[in-house]
Amino acid sequence: MRSIWNGAISFGLVSIPIKLVNATESHSISFRQIHVGDGGRVRYRKVCELDGEEVPTAEIGKGYEEADGSIIPITDEDLAQLPIATAKTIEIVSFVPADQIDPLQMDAAYYLAASGATAAKPYTLLREALKRSQKVAIAKYALRGRERLGMLRVVDDVIAMHGLLWPDEIRVPEGVAPEGAVSVREAELDLADALMATLGEVEMDSLRDDYREAVEAMIAAKAGGGEPAVAAGPPVEGAGGQVIDLMAALENSVRVAKASRAGSPAEGAGAEVTPIRRKKAAGAAAPKAVGGKKSTASGAAGGGSAGSGAGAGAAKKSTSAAAAKKKAAAAAVKKTASAKAAEAKPARGAAKKAVTPRKRSSA
């Protein structure tokens, strides 16, 4: 990586030659200004106000404008001769716990690379001292024509420096907070806590710039002569919308977050549950009727499973059919016996009549 500044870290009487390297890079897409009518590019020309001529970059310098509009020229030599120790030095002034640094002060980030073999030992010493102390170093340095404040900390095996804004550059947030007293109920706080717990943590490496990727895809489609694909997304609500029911919104948010974490649909369309039918054991007795009600000795009591109820009904129906068949057979046997008895009765009467002795008349 190309260094943007060369100097040294002043650590007491220890001087560590270093190179300053940008730790971040911008992936934002840059656009050019064009003339809408013919697509021609619109450029800015640097023109001198006195003679009206365009000025090349090599002839452009610095100047300070006073209140009356007059300009005082300032040269690079003037800045280099300023009596400040931080012109080419990152001067460490103190060591503080990291939580004492307000994130609002954070500015650009840099890596500090050891410059040369002789810088390796003091560089490593400072790095390990920062690790063991669990503190960060506060330093002052000069870059791009001004003195700045910085914070040194360890990232892996490298010393990184974050540019810090000066304390008087942080604006007081006056008129930003909601006006008037706003009360929040415990139930709303509980739901907010539940939503925070459901969302949990995220792997920072998994976060992506979806907008930039969409712009790149659109540019690629236009460059190929086609029309960009428009993805149908959720409707975008207008700014200034009012939340009608905060509790309902929190509850829905928790539900959607849980569904998203579990990989299930956000809407409450539950999966269909099919009951398991259990086979009735052979020889099992059917529920007995006690006082006109089914006995609760079996699983059919209290609304047993659909399979058990169906099995009990089938068994009862089969028993009733068998009883009816048996009754019909008994009636048929009885009818046959009655018919045989009726046929045998006249024959017995005839025989009785035949054997009855005739009475003799008296002399």
C-alpha positions as a Markdown table, in Angstrom:
| # | Residue | x | y | z |
|---|---|---|---|---|
| 1 | Met | 0.0 | 0.0 | 0.0 |
| 2 | Arg | 1.2 | 3.5 | -0.8 |
| 3 | Ser | 2.1 | 5.7 | 2.1 |
| 4 | Ile | 0.7 | 9.2 | 2.2 |
| 5 | Trp | 2.9 | 10.6 | 5.0 |
| 6 | Asn | 6.4 | 9.8 | 6.4 |
| 7 | Gly | 7.5 | 10.7 | 9.9 |
| 8 | Ala | 8.1 | 9.2 | 13.3 |
| 9 | Ile | 6.2 | 8.3 | 16.5 |
| 10 | Ser | 7.6 | 10.1 | 19.5 |
| 11 | Phe | 7.2 | 7.8 | 22.5 |
| 12 | Gly | 9.0 | 9.6 | 25.3 |
| 13 | Leu | 12.7 | 9.6 | 24.2 |
| 14 | Val | 12.0 | 6.8 | 21.8 |
| 15 | Ser | 11.6 | 7.7 | 18.1 |
| 16 | Ile | 9.9 | 5.2 | 15.8 |
| 17 | Pro | 10.2 | 5.9 | 12.0 |
| 18 | Ile | 6.9 | 5.1 | 10.4 |
| 19 | Lys | 4.8 | 5.4 | 7.2 |
| 20 | Leu | 1.2 | 6.5 | 7.3 |
| 21 | Val | -1.1 | 4.3 | 5.1 |
| 22 | Asn | -4.8 | 4.7 | 4.5 |
| 23 | Ala | -6.7 | 2.0 | 6.4 |
| 24 | Thr | -10.0 | 2.5 | 4.6 |
| 25 | Glu | -11.1 | 2.9 | 1.0 |
| 26 | Ser | -14.3 | 4.2 | -0.6 |
| 27 | His | -16.3 | 1.9 | -2.9 |
| 28 | Ser | -18.9 | 4.5 | -3.7 |
| 29 | Ile | -19.8 | 5.0 | -7.3 |
| 30 | Ser | -18.8 | 8.4 | -8.7 |
| 31 | Phe | -20.9 | 10.2 | -11.4 |
| 32 | Arg | -20.0 | 12.9 | -13.8 |
| 33 | Gln | -22.1 | 15.9 | -14.6 |
| 34 | Ile | -23.3 | 15.9 | -18.2 |
| 35 | His | -25.4 | 18.1 | -20.4 |
| 36 | Val | -28.8 | 16.3 | -20.5 |
| 37 | Gly | -29.6 | 17.6 | -24.0 |
| 38 | Asp | -26.6 | 16.0 | -25.8 |
| 39 | Gly | -24.8 | 14.0 | -23.2 |
| 40 | Gly | -21.7 | 16.2 | -23.2 |
| 41 | Arg | -19.6 | 16.3 | -20.1 |
| 42 | Val | -19.8 | 19.4 | -18.0 |
| 43 | Arg | -16.4 | 20.4 | -16.6 |
| 44 | Tyr | -15.3 | 23.1 | -14.1 |
| 45 | Arg | -12.7 | 25.6 | -15.2 |
| 46 | Lys | -10.5 | 27.3 | -12.7 |
| 47 | Val | -10.5 | 30.9 | -13.8 |
| 48 | Cys | -8.8 | 33.9 | -12.2 |
| 49 | Glu | -11.2 | 36.6 | -11.2 |
| 50 | Leu | -8.8 | 39.4 | -12.1 |
| 51 | Asp | -7.9 | 38.6 | -15.7 |
| 52 | Gly | -10.6 | 36.0 | -16.5 |
| 53 | Glu | -8.1 | 33.4 | -17.8 |
| 54 | Glu | -8.0 | 29.7 | -16.9 |
| 55 | Val | -5.2 | 28.9 | -14.4 |
| 56 | Pro | -3.3 | 25.6 | -14.6 |
| 57 | Thr | -2.9 | 23.5 | -11.4 |
| 58 | Ala | 0.8 | 24.3 | -11.1 |
| 59 | Glu | 0.1 | 28.0 | -10.7 |
| 60 | Ile | -2.6 | 27.6 | -8.0 |
| 61 | Gly | -1.5 | 28.3 | -4.4 |
| 62 | Lys | -3.1 | 28.9 | -1.0 |
| 63 | Gly | -4.5 | 32.1 | 0.5 |
| 64 | Tyr | -6.4 | 33.3 | 3.6 |
| 65 | Glu | -9.4 | 35.5 | 3.0 |
| 66 | Glu | -10.0 | 38.1 | 5.6 |
| 67 | Ala | -13.3 | 39.6 | 6.7 |
| 68 | Asp | -13.0 | 42.5 | 4.2 |
| 69 | Gly | -12.4 | 40.1 | 1.3 |
| 70 | Ser | -8.7 | 40.7 | 0.9 |
| 71 | Ile | -6.5 | 37.6 | 0.3 |
| 72 | Ile | -3.2 | 36.9 | 2.2 |
| 73 | Pro | -1.0 | 34.5 | 0.2 |
| 74 | Ile | 0.3 | 31.5 | 2.2 |
| 75 | Thr | 3.1 | 29.4 | 0.8 |
| 76 | Asp | 4.2 | 25.8 | 1.7 |
| 77 | Glu | 7.5 | 27.3 | 3.0 |
| 78 | Asp | 5.5 | 29.5 | 5.4 |
| 79 | Leu | 3.7 | 26.4 | 6.8 |
| 80 | Ala | 6.9 | 24.3 | 7.0 |
| 81 | Gln | 8.6 | 26.9 | 9.1 |
| 82 | Leu | 5.9 | 26.9 | 11.8 |
| 83 | Pro | 7.5 | 26.2 | 15.2 |
| 84 | Ile | 5.4 | 23.0 | 16.0 |
| 85 | Ala | 6.9 | 19.7 | 17.0 |
| 86 | Thr | 4.2 | 17.7 | 15.1 |
| 87 | Ala | 5.2 | 18.8 | 11.6 |
| 88 | Lys | 6.8 | 15.4 | 10.9 |
| 89 | Thr | 6.1 | 13.6 | 14.2 |
| 90 | Ile | 3.2 | 11.8 | 15.8 |
| 91 | Glu | 3.7 | 12.9 | 19.4 |
| 92 | Ile | 2.1 | 10.7 | 22.0 |
| 93 | Val | 0.8 | 12.8 | 24.9 |
| 94 | Ser | -1.1 | 10.3 | 27.1 |
| 95 | Phe | -2.6 | 6.8 | 27.5 |
| 96 | Val | -6.3 | 6.5 | 28.4 |
| 97 | Pro | -8.9 | 3.7 | 28.5 |
| 98 | Ala | -10.6 | 3.2 | 25.1 |
| 99 | Asp | -14.1 | 3.8 | 26.5 |
| 100 | Gln | -13.1 | 7.4 | 27.3 |
| 101 | Ile | -13.0 | 8.3 | 23.6 |
| 102 | Asp | -16.4 | 9.5 | 22.3 |
| 103 | Pro | -17.2 | 7.8 | 19.0 |
| 104 | Leu | -18.4 | 11.2 | 17.8 |
| 105 | Gln | -14.7 | 12.2 | 17.7 |
| 106 | Met | -13.7 | 9.4 | 15.3 |
| 107 | Asp | -12.5 | 10.5 | 11.9 |
| 108 | Ala | -10.3 | 8.9 | 9.2 |
| 109 | Ala | -8.4 | 5.7 | 10.0 |
| 110 | Tyr | -4.7 | 4.9 | 9.1 |
| 111 | Tyr | -2.2 | 2.1 | 9.5 |
| 112 | Leu | 1.2 | 2.9 | 10.9 |
| 113 | Ala | 3.9 | 0.8 | 9.2 |
| 114 | Ala | 7.5 | 0.5 | 10.6 |
| 115 | Ser | 9.8 | 2.3 | 8.2 |
| 116 | Gly | 13.0 | 0.2 | 7.9 |
| 117 | Ala | 14.6 | -2.6 | 9.9 |
| 118 | Thr | 15.7 | -0.3 | 12.7 |
| 119 | Ala | 12.1 | 0.6 | 13.5 |
| 120 | Ala | 10.9 | -3.0 | 14.0 |
| 121 | Lys | 12.1 | -3.3 | 17.6 |
| 122 | Pro | 10.6 | 0.0 | 19.0 |
| 123 | Tyr | 7.5 | -0.5 | 16.9 |
| 124 | Thr | 6.9 | -3.9 | 18.4 |
| 125 | Leu | 7.7 | -2.5 | 21.9 |
| 126 | Leu | 5.0 | 0.1 | 21.6 |
| 127 | Arg | 2.5 | -2.4 | 20.1 |
| 128 | Glu | 3.0 | -4.9 | 23.0 |
| 129 | Ala | 2.9 | -2.1 | 25.6 |
| 130 | Leu | -0.5 | -1.0 | 24.2 |
| 131 | Lys | -1.8 | -4.6 | 24.3 |
| 132 | Arg | -0.7 | -5.2 | 27.9 |
| 133 | Ser | -2.1 | -1.9 | 29.2 |
| 134 | Gln | -5.4 | -2.3 | 27.4 |
| 135 | Lys | -5.3 | 1.4 | 26.7 |
| 136 | Val | -5.1 | 3.6 | 23.7 |
| 137 | Ala | -2.5 | 6.4 | 23.0 |
| 138 | Ile | -3.6 | 10.0 | 22.4 |
| 139 | Ala | -1.3 | 11.8 | 20.0 |
| 140 | Lys | -0.9 | 15.0 | 18.1 |
| 141 | Tyr | 0.3 | 15.2 | 14.5 |
| 142 | Ala | 0.2 | 17.5 | 11.5 |
| 143 | Leu | -1.3 | 16.5 | 8.2 |
| 144 | Arg | -2.4 | 18.4 | 5.1 |
| 145 | Gly | -1.6 | 21.8 | 6.5 |
| 146 | Arg | -3.1 | 21.5 | 10.0 |
| 147 | Glu | -2.4 | 19.9 | 13.4 |
| 148 | Arg | -4.7 | 17.1 | 14.3 |
| 149 | Leu | -5.6 | 14.8 | 17.2 |
| 150 | Gly | -5.2 | 11.1 | 16.9 |
| 151 | Met | -5.8 | 7.8 | 18.8 |
| 152 | Leu | -3.4 | 4.9 | 18.5 |
| 153 | Arg | -4.6 | 1.3 | 19.1 |
| 154 | Val | -3.6 | -2.2 | 18.1 |
| 155 | Val | -5.4 | -4.0 | 15.3 |
| 156 | Asp | -4.1 | -7.6 | 15.0 |
| 157 | Asp | -0.3 | -7.1 | 14.8 |
| 158 | Val | -0.4 | -3.5 | 13.5 |
| 159 | Ile | -0.7 | -0.1 | 15.2 |
| 160 | Ala | -3.6 | 1.8 | 13.8 |
| 161 | Met | -4.3 | 5.5 | 14.2 |
| 162 | His | -7.8 | 7.1 | 14.2 |
| 163 | Gly | -7.9 | 10.8 | 13.5 |
| 164 | Leu | -10.0 | 12.5 | 16.2 |
| 165 | Leu | -11.9 | 15.7 | 16.0 |
| 166 | Trp | -10.9 | 18.3 | 18.5 |
| 167 | Pro | -13.3 | 18.5 | 21.5 |
| 168 | Asp | -14.5 | 22.0 | 20.4 |
| 169 | Glu | -15.4 | 20.6 | 16.9 |
| 170 | Ile | -18.2 | 18.4 | 18.4 |
| 171 | Arg | -21.5 | 20.3 | 18.3 |
| 172 | Val | -23.8 | 20.3 | 21.3 |
| 173 | Pro | -27.1 | 18.5 | 20.3 |
| 174 | Glu | -29.4 | 21.4 | 21.1 |
| 175 | Gly | -33.0 | 21.1 | 19.9 |
| 176 | Val | -32.4 | 17.5 | 18.6 |
| 177 | Ala | -34.1 | 15.5 | 21.3 |
| 178 | Pro | -38.0 | 15.2 | 21.3 |
| 179 | Glu | -39.6 | 18.2 | 22.9 |
| 180 | Gly | -41.8 | 17.7 | 26.0 |
| 181 | Ala | -42.0 | 14.8 | 28.4 |
| 182 | Val | -42.5 | 11.4 | 26.8 |
| 183 | Ser | -43.4 | 8.4 | 29.0 |
| 184 | Val | -42.5 | 4.8 | 28.1 |
| 185 | Arg | -44.3 | 1.9 | 29.7 |
| 186 | Glu | -42.5 | -1.1 | 31.1 |
| 187 | Ala | -44.4 | -3.4 | 28.7 |
| 188 | Glu | -43.0 | -1.4 | 25.8 |
| 189 | Leu | -39.5 | -1.6 | 27.2 |
| 190 | Asp | -39.9 | -5.4 | 27.6 |
| 191 | Leu | -40.9 | -5.8 | 24.0 |
| 192 | Ala | -38.1 | -3.6 | 22.9 |
| 193 | Asp | -35.7 | -5.8 | 24.9 |
| 194 | Ala | -37.2 | -8.9 | 23.4 |
| 195 | Leu | -36.8 | -7.5 | 19.9 |
| 196 | Met | -33.1 | -6.7 | 20.6 |
| 197 | Ala | -32.5 | -10.2 | 22.0 |
| 198 | Thr | -34.2 | -11.8 | 18.9 |
| 199 | Leu | -32.2 | -9.8 | 16.4 |
| 200 | Gly | -29.1 | -10.7 | 18.4 |
| 201 | Glu | -25.7 | -10.1 | 16.9 |
| 202 | Val | -24.5 | -10.0 | 13.3 |
| 203 | Glu | -21.3 | -10.9 | 11.6 |
| 204 | Met | -20.0 | -7.6 | 10.3 |
| 205 | Asp | -18.3 | -9.3 | 7.3 |
| 206 | Ser | -21.8 | -10.5 | 6.1 |
| 207 | Leu | -23.1 | -6.9 | 5.7 |
| 208 | Arg | -23.2 | -5.7 | 2.1 |
| 209 | Asp | -23.8 | -2.5 | 0.2 |
| 210 | Asp | -27.0 | -3.5 | -1.6 |
| 211 | Tyr | -27.5 | -0.1 | -3.1 |
| 212 | Arg | -24.1 | 0.0 | -4.7 |
| 213 | Glu | -24.5 | -3.5 | -6.2 |
| 214 | Ala | -27.9 | -2.5 | -7.6 |
| 215 | Val | -26.3 | 0.7 | -9.2 |
| 216 | Glu | -23.5 | -1.4 | -10.7 |
| 217 | Ala | -26.0 | -3.9 | -12.1 |
| 218 | Met | -28.0 | -1.0 | -13.6 |
| 219 | Ile | -24.9 | 0.5 | -15.2 |
| 220 | Ala | -23.9 | -2.9 | -16.6 |
| 221 | Ala | -27.3 | -3.4 | -18.1 |
| 222 | Lys | -27.3 | 0.0 | -19.7 |
| 223 | Ala | -23.8 | -0.5 | -21.1 |
| 224 | Gly | -25.0 | -3.7 | -22.7 |
| 225 | Gly | -27.8 | -1.9 | -24.5 |
| 226 | Gly | -30.6 | -3.4 | -22.3 |
| 227 | Glu | -32.9 | -2.0 | -19.7 |
| 228 | Pro | -32.1 | -2.6 | -16.0 |
| 229 | Ala | -34.2 | -5.1 | -14.3 |
| 230 | Val | -36.5 | -3.6 | -11.7 |
| 231 | Ala | -36.9 | -5.8 | -8.6 |
| 232 | Ala | -40.3 | -5.7 | -6.9 |
| 233 | Gly | -39.6 | -4.8 | -3.3 |
| 234 | Pro | -41.7 | -3.8 | -0.3 |
| 235 | Pro | -43.5 | -0.5 | -0.6 |
| 236 | Val | -41.5 | 2.4 | 0.8 |
| 237 | Glu | -43.4 | 4.3 | 3.4 |
| 238 | Gly | -43.2 | 8.1 | 3.2 |
| 239 | Ala | -41.3 | 10.1 | 5.7 |
| 240 | Gly | -43.1 | 11.4 | 8.8 |
| 241 | Gly | -45.4 | 8.4 | 9.1 |
| 242 | Gln | -47.1 | 8.1 | 12.5 |
| 243 | Val | -47.0 | 4.8 | 14.5 |
| 244 | Ile | -50.6 | 4.2 | 15.5 |
| 245 | Asp | -50.1 | 1.3 | 17.9 |
| 246 | Leu | -46.5 | 1.1 | 19.3 |
| 247 | Met | -47.2 | -2.2 | 21.2 |
| 248 | Ala | -48.6 | -3.9 | 18.0 |
| 249 | Ala | -45.7 | -2.7 | 16.0 |
| 250 | Leu | -43.2 | -4.1 | 18.6 |
| 251 | Glu | -45.0 | -7.4 | 18.8 |
| 252 | Asn | -45.1 | -7.8 | 15.0 |
| 253 | Ser | -41.4 | -6.9 | 14.9 |
| 254 | Val | -40.5 | -9.6 | 17.4 |
| 255 | Arg | -42.6 | -12.1 | 15.5 |
| 256 | Val | -41.1 | -11.3 | 12.2 |
| 257 | Ala | -37.6 | -11.3 | 13.7 |
| 258 | Lys | -38.1 | -14.7 | 15.2 |
| 259 | Ala | -39.5 | -16.1 | 12.0 |
| 260 | Ser | -36.5 | -14.7 | 10.1 |
| 261 | Arg | -34.1 | -16.2 | 12.5 |
| 262 | Ala | -35.8 | -19.6 | 12.4 |
| 263 | Gly | -36.0 | -19.5 | 8.6 |
| 264 | Ser | -39.8 | -19.8 | 8.6 |
| 265 | Pro | -42.4 | -17.6 | 6.9 |
| 266 | Ala | -43.1 | -14.3 | 8.6 |
| 267 | Glu | -46.8 | -14.7 | 8.4 |
| 268 | Gly | -48.5 | -17.1 | 10.8 |
| 269 | Ala | -49.3 | -19.9 | 8.3 |
| 270 | Gly | -48.5 | -22.9 | 10.5 |
| 271 | Ala | -47.6 | -26.3 | 9.1 |
| 272 | Glu | -50.4 | -28.8 | 8.8 |
| 273 | Val | -50.3 | -31.5 | 11.5 |
| 274 | Thr | -51.5 | -35.0 | 10.5 |
| 275 | Pro | -52.6 | -37.1 | 13.6 |
| 276 | Ile | -51.0 | -40.5 | 13.9 |
| 277 | Arg | -53.6 | -43.3 | 14.0 |
| 278 | Arg | -52.8 | -46.0 | 16.5 |
| 279 | Lys | -53.9 | -49.6 | 15.9 |
| 280 | Lys | -56.1 | -51.1 | 18.5 |
| 281 | Ala | -54.6 | -54.1 | 20.3 |
| 282 | Ala | -56.1 | -57.5 | 19.4 |
| 283 | Gly | -58.6 | -58.7 | 22.0 |
| 284 | Ala | -58.9 | -55.3 | 23.7 |
| 285 | Ala | -62.3 | -54.7 | 25.2 |
| 286 | Ala | -64.6 | -52.1 | 23.8 |
| 287 | Pro | -65.5 | -49.2 | 26.2 |
| 288 | Lys | -68.2 | -50.3 | 28.6 |
| 289 | Ala | -71.4 | -48.4 | 29.0 |
| 290 | Val | -71.9 | -47.2 | 32.5 |
| 291 | Gly | -75.1 | -45.3 | 33.2 |
| 292 | Gly | -75.5 | -44.5 | 29.4 |
| 293 | Lys | -71.9 | -43.1 | 29.2 |
| 294 | Lys | -68.7 | -44.6 | 27.8 |
| 295 | Ser | -66.2 | -45.7 | 30.4 |
| 296 | Thr | -63.2 | -43.4 | 30.9 |
| 297 | Ala | -60.8 | -46.4 | 31.4 |
| 298 | Ser | -59.5 | -46.2 | 27.8 |
| 299 | Gly | -57.8 | -43.4 | 25.8 |
| 300 | Ala | -61.3 | -42.5 | 24.3 |
| 301 | Ala | -62.1 | -40.6 | 27.5 |
| 302 | Gly | -62.0 | -36.8 | 27.3 |
| 303 | Gly | -61.9 | -36.7 | 23.4 |
| 304 | Gly | -59.3 | -39.3 | 22.6 |
| 305 | Ser | -57.5 | -39.4 | 19.3 |
| 306 | Ala | -59.5 | -39.5 | 16.1 |
| 307 | Gly | -57.9 | -42.9 | 15.2 |
| 308 | Ser | -58.9 | -44.5 | 18.6 |
| 309 | Gly | -62.5 | -43.1 | 18.3 |
| 310 | Ala | -62.8 | -44.5 | 14.7 |
| 311 | Gly | -61.5 | -47.9 | 15.8 |
| 312 | Ala | -63.9 | -48.1 | 18.8 |
| 313 | Gly | -66.8 | -47.1 | 16.5 |
| 314 | Ala | -65.9 | -49.8 | 13.9 |
| 315 | Ala | -65.6 | -52.4 | 16.7 |
| 316 | Lys | -69.0 | -51.5 | 18.1 |
| 317 | Lys | -70.6 | -51.6 | 14.6 |
| 318 | Ser | -69.1 | -55.1 | 14.0 |
| 319 | Thr | -70.4 | -56.4 | 17.3 |
| 320 | Ser | -73.9 | -55.1 | 16.6 |
| 321 | Ala | -73.9 | -56.8 | 13.2 |
| 322 | Ala | -72.8 | -60.1 | 14.7 |
| 323 | Ala | -75.5 | -59.9 | 17.4 |
| 324 | Ala | -78.2 | -59.2 | 14.8 |
| 325 | Lys | -77.0 | -62.2 | 12.7 |
| 326 | Lys | -77.1 | -64.5 | 15.7 |
| 327 | Lys | -80.6 | -63.3 | 16.7 |
| 328 | Ala | -81.8 | -63.9 | 13.2 |
| 329 | Ala | -80.4 | -67.4 | 13.2 |
| 330 | Ala | -82.0 | -68.2 | 16.6 |
| 331 | Ala | -85.4 | -66.9 | 15.3 |
| 332 | Ala | -85.1 | -69.2 | 12.2 |
| 333 | Val | -84.3 | -72.2 | 14.4 |
| 334 | Lys | -87.3 | -71.4 | 16.6 |
| 335 | Lys | -89.6 | -71.0 | 13.6 |
| 336 | Thr | -88.5 | -74.4 | 12.2 |
| 337 | Ala | -89.1 | -76.1 | 15.5 |
| 338 | Ser | -92.5 | -74.5 | 15.7 |
| 339 | Ala | -93.4 | -75.7 | 12.2 |
| 340 | Lys | -92.3 | -79.2 | 13.0 |
| 341 | Ala | -94.3 | -79.3 | 16.2 |
| 342 | Ala | -97.4 | -78.1 | 14.3 |
| 343 | Glu | -97.0 | -80.9 | 11.7 |
| 344 | Ala | -96.6 | -83.5 | 14.4 |
| 345 | Lys | -99.7 | -82.5 | 16.5 |
| 346 | Pro | -102.5 | -83.9 | 14.1 |
| 347 | Ala | -100.6 | -87.2 | 13.7 |
| 348 | Arg | -100.5 | -87.6 | 17.4 |
| 349 | Gly | -104.2 | -86.8 | 17.7 |
| 350 | Ala | -105.0 | -89.4 | 15.0 |
| 351 | Ala | -103.1 | -92.1 | 16.7 |
| 352 | Lys | -104.8 | -91.3 | 20.0 |
| 353 | Lys | -108.1 | -91.6 | 18.3 |
| 354 | Ala | -107.2 | -94.9 | 16.8 |
| 355 | Val | -106.3 | -96.5 | 20.0 |
| 356 | Thr | -109.2 | -95.3 | 22.1 |
| 357 | Pro | -111.4 | -98.4 | 22.9 |
| 358 | Arg | -115.0 | -98.3 | 22.0 |
| 359 | Lys | -117.5 | -98.5 | 24.9 |
| 360 | Arg | -119.8 | -101.5 | 25.1 |
| 361 | Ser | -123.4 | -101.1 | 25.8 |
| 362 | Ser | -124.8 | -102.7 | 28.9 |
| 363 | Ala | -126.8 | -105.9 | 28.8 |
